[in-house]
PDB file of C-alpha atoms in Angstrom:
ATOM      1  CA  UNK A   1      26.660   9.227 115.001  1.00 59.00           C
ATOM      2  CA  UNK A   2      29.596  11.035 116.283  1.00 59.00           C
ATOM      3  CA  UNK A   3      31.054   8.419 118.715  1.00 61.00           C
ATOM      4  CA  UNK A   4      33.870   5.889 118.442  1.00 63.00           C
ATOM      5  CA  UNK A   5      31.685   2.692 118.700  1.00 77.00           C
ATOM      6  CA  UNK A   6      29.796   1.146 115.953  1.00 84.00           C
ATOM      7  CA  UNK A   7      26.034   1.502 116.154  1.00 89.00           C
ATOM      8  CA  UNK A   8      23.762  -1.569 115.728  1.00 90.00           C
ATOM      9  CA  UNK A   9      19.905  -0.772 115.253  1.00 93.00           C
ATOM     10  CA  UNK A  10      17.390  -3.534 115.025  1.00 95.00           C
ATOM     11  CA  UNK A  11      14.524  -2.628 112.359  1.00 96.00           C
ATOM     12  CA  UNK A  12      11.396  -4.453 111.335  1.00 97.00           C
ATOM     13  CA  UNK A  13      10.216  -4.127 107.826  1.00 96.00           C
ATOM     14  CA  UNK A  14       7.477  -5.645 105.722  1.00 96.00           C
ATOM     15  CA  UNK A  15      10.166  -8.057 104.280  1.00 95.00           C
ATOM     16  CA  UNK A  16      11.570  -9.076 107.802  1.00 95.00           C
ATOM     17  CA  UNK A  17      13.863  -8.154 110.439  1.00 96.00           C
ATOM     18  CA  UNK A  18      17.308  -6.629 109.965  1.00 97.00           C
ATOM     19  CA  UNK A  19      20.252  -5.022 111.827  1.00 95.00           C
ATOM     20  CA  UNK A  20      21.564  -1.886 110.558  1.00 95.00           C
ATOM     21  CA  UNK A  21      25.233  -1.429 111.560  1.00 93.00           C
ATOM     22  CA  UNK A  22      26.762   2.125 111.346  1.00 93.00           C
ATOM     23  CA  UNK A  23      30.349   1.713 111.595  1.00 89.00           C
ATOM     24  CA  UNK A  24      32.516   4.053 114.026  1.00 83.00           C
ATOM     25  CA  UNK A  25      34.485   6.840 111.896  1.00 77.00           C
ATOM     26  CA  UNK A  26      37.537   4.748 112.333  1.00 78.00           C
ATOM     27  CA  UNK A  27      36.601   1.995 109.832  1.00 81.00           C
ATOM     28  CA  UNK A  28      38.230   2.020 106.174  1.00 85.00           C
ATOM     29  CA  UNK A  29      37.100   0.580 102.974  1.00 89.00           C
ATOM     30  CA  UNK A  30      39.912  -1.883 102.629  1.00 89.00           C
ATOM     31  CA  UNK A  31      38.988  -3.526 106.112  1.00 86.00           C
ATOM     32  CA  UNK A  32      35.343  -3.602 105.308  1.00 90.00           C
ATOM     33  CA  UNK A  33      36.177  -5.408 101.845  1.00 90.00           C
ATOM     34  CA  UNK A  34      38.649  -7.725 103.453  1.00 90.00           C
ATOM     35  CA  UNK A  35      35.934  -8.710 105.996  1.00 89.00           C
ATOM     36  CA  UNK A  36      33.532  -9.638 103.204  1.00 91.00           C
ATOM     37  CA  UNK A  37      36.264 -12.153 101.606  1.00 90.00           C
ATOM     38  CA  UNK A  38      36.828 -13.490 105.225  1.00 92.00           C
ATOM     39  CA  UNK A  39      33.092 -13.934 105.843  1.00 92.00           C
ATOM     40  CA  UNK A  40      32.475 -15.662 102.960  1.00 92.00           C
ATOM     41  CA  UNK A  41      35.353 -18.318 103.515  1.00 92.00           C
ATOM     42  CA  UNK A  42      33.825 -18.939 107.077  1.00 93.00           C
ATOM     43  CA  UNK A  43      30.761 -19.316 105.578  1.00 92.00           C
ATOM     44  CA  UNK A  44      31.912 -22.041 103.083  1.00 92.00           C
ATOM     45  CA  UNK A  45      33.522 -24.020 106.118  1.00 92.00           C
ATOM     46  CA  UNK A  46      29.937 -24.225 107.318  1.00 89.00           C
ATOM     47  CA  UNK A  47      30.248 -21.582 109.990  1.00 90.00           C
ATOM     48  CA  UNK A  48      26.862 -19.745 110.304  1.00 88.00           C
ATOM     49  CA  UNK A  49      28.142 -16.030 110.028  1.00 89.00           C
ATOM     50  CA  UNK A  50      25.857 -13.265 109.096  1.00 87.00           C
ATOM     51  CA  UNK A  51      26.960 -11.721 106.089  1.00 91.00           C
ATOM     52  CA  UNK A  52      25.555  -7.903 105.178  1.00 95.00           C
ATOM     53  CA  UNK A  53      23.262  -7.655 102.368  1.00 95.00           C
ATOM     54  CA  UNK A  54      24.517  -5.995  99.111  1.00 94.00           C
ATOM     55  CA  UNK A  55      22.765  -2.694  98.177  1.00 94.00           C
ATOM     56  CA  UNK A  56      20.794  -2.333  95.088  1.00 93.00           C
ATOM     57  CA  UNK A  57      23.711  -1.257  93.112  1.00 94.00           C
ATOM     58  CA  UNK A  58      25.823  -4.352  94.343  1.00 93.00           C
ATOM     59  CA  UNK A  59      27.979  -2.724  97.073  1.00 93.00           C
ATOM     60  CA  UNK A  60      28.628  -4.452 100.379  1.00 91.00           C
ATOM     61  CA  UNK A  61      28.109  -1.158 102.153  1.00 95.00           C
ATOM     62  CA  UNK A  62      26.578   2.302 101.805  1.00 95.00           C
ATOM     63  CA  UNK A  63      27.889   5.746 103.356  1.00 92.00           C
ATOM     64  CA  UNK A  64      25.837   7.943 105.578  1.00 90.00           C
ATOM     65  CA  UNK A  65      27.441  11.103 106.916  1.00 86.00           C
ATOM     66  CA  UNK A  66      30.916   9.840 105.974  1.00 85.00           C
ATOM     67  CA  UNK A  67      30.395   6.566 108.030  1.00 90.00           C
ATOM     68  CA  UNK A  68      29.997   3.157 106.459  1.00 93.00           C
ATOM     69  CA  UNK A  69      26.665   1.562 106.871  1.00 95.00           C
ATOM     70  CA  UNK A  70      25.739  -2.212 106.372  1.00 96.00           C
ATOM     71  CA  UNK A  71      22.351  -4.189 106.648  1.00 96.00           C
ATOM     72  CA  UNK A  72      22.435  -7.752 107.946  1.00 94.00           C
ATOM     73  CA  UNK A  73      19.312 -10.105 108.566  1.00 94.00           C
ATOM     74  CA  UNK A  74      18.500 -10.180 112.247  1.00 93.00           C
ATOM     75  CA  UNK A  75      18.519 -13.698 113.873  1.00 89.00           C
ATOM     76  CA  UNK A  76      16.636 -14.441 116.864  1.00 87.00           C
ATOM     77  CA  UNK A  77      19.039 -16.233 119.290  1.00 86.00           C
ATOM     78  CA  UNK A  78      19.289 -17.752 122.838  1.00 86.00           C
ATOM     79  CA  UNK A  79      22.349 -16.410 124.868  1.00 86.00           C
ATOM     80  CA  UNK A  80      25.047 -18.601 126.182  1.00 87.00           C
ATOM     81  CA  UNK A  81      23.842 -20.116 129.259  1.00 88.00           C
ATOM     82  CA  UNK A  82      27.017 -21.748 130.395  1.00 87.00           C
ATOM     83  CA  UNK A  83      25.815 -25.420 129.815  1.00 88.00           C
ATOM     84  CA  UNK A  84      28.346 -28.143 128.856  1.00 90.00           C
ATOM     85  CA  UNK A  85      26.701 -28.596 125.474  1.00 88.00           C
ATOM     86  CA  UNK A  86      27.044 -25.013 124.765  1.00 88.00           C
ATOM     87  CA  UNK A  87      30.724 -24.637 125.800  1.00 89.00           C
ATOM     88  CA  UNK A  88      31.517 -27.783 123.554  1.00 90.00           C
ATOM     89  CA  UNK A  89      29.418 -26.147 120.652  1.00 88.00           C
ATOM     90  CA  UNK A  90      31.576 -22.945 120.906  1.00 88.00           C
ATOM     91  CA  UNK A  91      34.962 -24.797 121.058  1.00 89.00           C
ATOM     92  CA  UNK A  92      33.946 -26.768 117.853  1.00 90.00           C
ATOM     93  CA  UNK A  93      32.753 -23.548 116.089  1.00 89.00           C
ATOM     94  CA  UNK A  94      36.129 -21.883 117.141  1.00 89.00           C
ATOM     95  CA  UNK A  95      38.271 -24.702 116.160  1.00 91.00           C
ATOM     96  CA  UNK A  96      36.491 -24.521 112.728  1.00 91.00           C
ATOM     97  CA  UNK A  97      37.050 -20.904 112.632  1.00 89.00           C
ATOM     98  CA  UNK A  98      40.742 -21.240 112.877  1.00 89.00           C
ATOM     99  CA  UNK A  99      40.836 -24.050 110.505  1.00 91.00           C
ATOM    100  CA  UNK A 100      39.029 -21.825 107.997  1.00 92.00           C
ATOM    101  CA  UNK A 101      41.413 -19.143 108.495  1.00 90.00           C
ATOM    102  CA  UNK A 102      44.744 -20.852 108.969  1.00 88.00           C
ATOM    103  CA  UNK A 103      46.217 -19.940 105.747  1.00 87.00           C
ATOM    104  CA  UNK A 104      44.594 -16.282 105.435  1.00 83.00           C
ATOM    105  CA  UNK A 105      46.843 -13.659 105.448  1.00 77.00           C
ATOM    106  CA  UNK A 106      45.981 -10.411 107.881  1.00 76.00           C
ATOM    107  CA  UNK A 107      43.526  -8.100 106.682  1.00 79.00           C
ATOM    108  CA  UNK A 108      43.931  -4.310 106.745  1.00 78.00           C
ATOM    109  CA  UNK A 109      43.659  -2.687 110.097  1.00 71.00           C
ATOM    110  CA  UNK A 110      40.888  -0.023 110.687  1.00 69.00           C
ATOM    111  CA  UNK A 111      42.396   3.373 111.464  1.00 69.00           C
ATOM    112  CA  UNK A 112      42.192   2.479 115.190  1.00 69.00           C
ATOM    113  CA  UNK A 113      42.263  -0.727 117.018  1.00 69.00           C
ATOM    114  CA  UNK A 114      41.575  -2.030 120.659  1.00 68.00           C
ATOM    115  CA  UNK A 115      45.010  -4.064 120.118  1.00 70.00           C
ATOM    116  CA  UNK A 116      47.385  -1.196 120.010  1.00 72.00           C
ATOM    117  CA  UNK A 117      50.830  -1.512 118.293  1.00 78.00           C
ATOM    118  CA  UNK A 118      54.031  -1.332 120.360  1.00 84.00           C
ATOM    119  CA  UNK A 119      54.318   2.372 119.373  1.00 84.00           C
ATOM    120  CA  UNK A 120      51.061   3.204 120.824  1.00 81.00           C
ATOM    121  CA  UNK A 121      51.586   1.007 123.996  1.00 86.00           C
ATOM    122  CA  UNK A 122      55.025   3.145 124.402  1.00 88.00           C
ATOM    123  CA  UNK A 123      53.317   6.642 123.977  1.00 88.00           C
ATOM    124  CA  UNK A 124      50.875   5.437 126.454  1.00 86.00           C
ATOM    125  CA  UNK A 125      53.558   4.594 128.836  1.00 88.00           C
ATOM    126  CA  UNK A 126      55.287   7.854 128.293  1.00 88.00           C
ATOM    127  CA  UNK A 127      52.183   9.755 128.909  1.00 86.00           C
ATOM    128  CA  UNK A 128      51.548   7.750 131.991  1.00 84.00           C
ATOM    129  CA  UNK A 129      54.992   8.670 133.454  1.00 85.00           C
ATOM    130  CA  UNK A 130      55.047  12.279 132.343  1.00 84.00           C
ATOM    131  CA  UNK A 131      51.605  13.689 132.257  1.00 82.00           C
ATOM    132  CA  UNK A 132      49.708  11.743 134.828  1.00 80.00           C
ATOM    133  CA  UNK A 133      52.202  11.667 137.754  1.00 76.00           C
ATOM    134  CA  UNK A 134      49.706  13.823 139.696  1.00 80.00           C
ATOM    135  CA  UNK A 135      46.723  11.236 139.219  1.00 82.00           C
ATOM    136  CA  UNK A 136      48.519   7.824 140.431  1.00 83.00           C
ATOM    137  CA  UNK A 137      50.875   7.114 143.187  1.00 85.00           C
ATOM    138  CA  UNK A 138      54.625   6.883 142.144  1.00 87.00           C
ATOM    139  CA  UNK A 139      54.928   3.070 143.167  1.00 89.00           C
ATOM    140  CA  UNK A 140      52.049   2.252 141.133  1.00 90.00           C
ATOM    141  CA  UNK A 141      53.528   3.982 138.062  1.00 89.00           C
ATOM    142  CA  UNK A 142      56.794   1.918 138.776  1.00 91.00           C
ATOM    143  CA  UNK A 143      54.752  -1.331 138.938  1.00 92.00           C
ATOM    144  CA  UNK A 144      53.136  -0.705 135.793  1.00 92.00           C
ATOM    145  CA  UNK A 145      56.503   0.221 134.099  1.00 92.00           C
ATOM    146  CA  UNK A 146      57.986  -2.863 135.438  1.00 94.00           C
ATOM    147  CA  UNK A 147      55.164  -4.994 133.686  1.00 94.00           C
ATOM    148  CA  UNK A 148      55.595  -3.043 130.554  1.00 92.00           C
ATOM    149  CA  UNK A 149      59.331  -3.681 130.522  1.00 94.00           C
ATOM    150  CA  UNK A 150      58.840  -7.385 131.140  1.00 95.00           C
ATOM    151  CA  UNK A 151      56.334  -7.742 128.490  1.00 91.00           C
ATOM    152  CA  UNK A 152      58.385  -5.857 125.963  1.00 92.00           C
ATOM    153  CA  UNK A 153      61.611  -7.613 126.687  1.00 94.00           C
ATOM    154  CA  UNK A 154      59.762 -10.868 126.037  1.00 92.00           C
ATOM    155  CA  UNK A 155      57.533  -9.785 123.066  1.00 88.00           C
ATOM    156  CA  UNK A 156      59.804  -7.615 120.690  1.00 89.00           C
ATOM    157  CA  UNK A 157      62.666 -10.292 120.184  1.00 92.00           C
ATOM    158  CA  UNK A 158      60.055 -12.780 118.986  1.00 91.00           C
ATOM    159  CA  UNK A 159      57.436 -10.347 117.401  1.00 86.00           C
ATOM    160  CA  UNK A 160      58.837 -10.494 113.679  1.00 86.00           C
ATOM    161  CA  UNK A 161      58.916 -14.314 113.590  1.00 89.00           C
ATOM    162  CA  UNK A 162      55.494 -14.909 114.627  1.00 81.00           C
ATOM    163  CA  UNK A 163      53.139 -16.065 111.983  1.00 77.00           C
ATOM    164  CA  UNK A 164      50.373 -13.350 111.567  1.00 75.00           C
ATOM    165  CA  UNK A 165      46.869 -14.684 111.171  1.00 75.00           C
ATOM    166  CA  UNK A 166      43.309 -13.862 111.624  1.00 78.00           C
ATOM    167  CA  UNK A 167      41.683 -14.635 115.004  1.00 75.00           C
ATOM    168  CA  UNK A 168      38.231 -14.161 116.565  1.00 77.00           C
ATOM    169  CA  UNK A 169      39.665 -11.499 118.881  1.00 71.00           C
ATOM    170  CA  UNK A 170      36.395 -10.963 120.808  1.00 77.00           C
ATOM    171  CA  UNK A 171      35.326 -14.675 121.442  1.00 80.00           C
ATOM    172  CA  UNK A 172      33.270 -14.791 124.650  1.00 81.00           C
ATOM    173  CA  UNK A 173      29.985 -15.809 125.947  1.00 80.00           C
ATOM    174  CA  UNK A 174      28.120 -12.461 125.137  1.00 81.00           C
ATOM    175  CA  UNK A 175      29.339 -12.429 121.550  1.00 83.00           C
ATOM    176  CA  UNK A 176      27.509 -15.800 120.579  1.00 85.00           C
ATOM    177  CA  UNK A 177      24.026 -16.570 120.124  1.00 86.00           C
ATOM    178  CA  UNK A 178      22.241 -20.288 119.682  1.00 86.00           C
ATOM    179  CA  UNK A 179      19.165 -21.003 117.670  1.00 82.00           C
ATOM    180  CA  UNK A 180      17.844 -23.123 120.466  1.00 73.00           C
ATOM    181  CA  UNK A 181      19.300 -24.194 123.783  1.00 56.00           C
ATOM    182  CA  UNK A 182      22.041 -26.345 122.137  1.00 56.00           C
ATOM    183  CA  UNK A 183      21.651 -25.853 118.641  1.00 60.00           C
ATOM    184  CA  UNK A 184      23.456 -23.849 115.888  1.00 66.00           C
ATOM    185  CA  UNK A 185      25.729 -21.158 117.252  1.00 66.00           C
ATOM    186  CA  UNK A 186      26.039 -17.795 115.647  1.00 68.00           C
ATOM    187  CA  UNK A 187      29.599 -16.187 116.445  1.00 67.00           C
TER     188      UNK A 187
END
């Protein structure tokens, strides 16, 4: 319960199988509520997303040791097996995903994200140059610094003009399930 990652626990009850998701301590209420709106919209576009169940009081989550907890139905699935049919289904669902959220504005970010801001990247670069010199060869630090500069020079002038929208930032074969070899896909 003290880690930085979400914990997912499969449980079996007299009423069925479920997944208890204990969010990392970095989630915030606004972000979880915004996810609910997005998941409902995806479902409306025929995308089979698994939405958390409401509590007896109608809330979308509960709290345990100051962490958000959600309960979702468990779905048996077949993992991605790299067939042409599955690849086509993945592309088709991803297209629907983007169509559904094309006009959706960005949602509140959690307290921490795998996708760091420019400020976080700069601090990391400074830390690499100032505090980790003894851990890395100087030429490697220079190479990283050159790559960082190139990316920032190309990114920063365009950053404010780019449209912000919601994407599936973790779409890969291990994050999708099929209900049979080539059937319904669960992103």
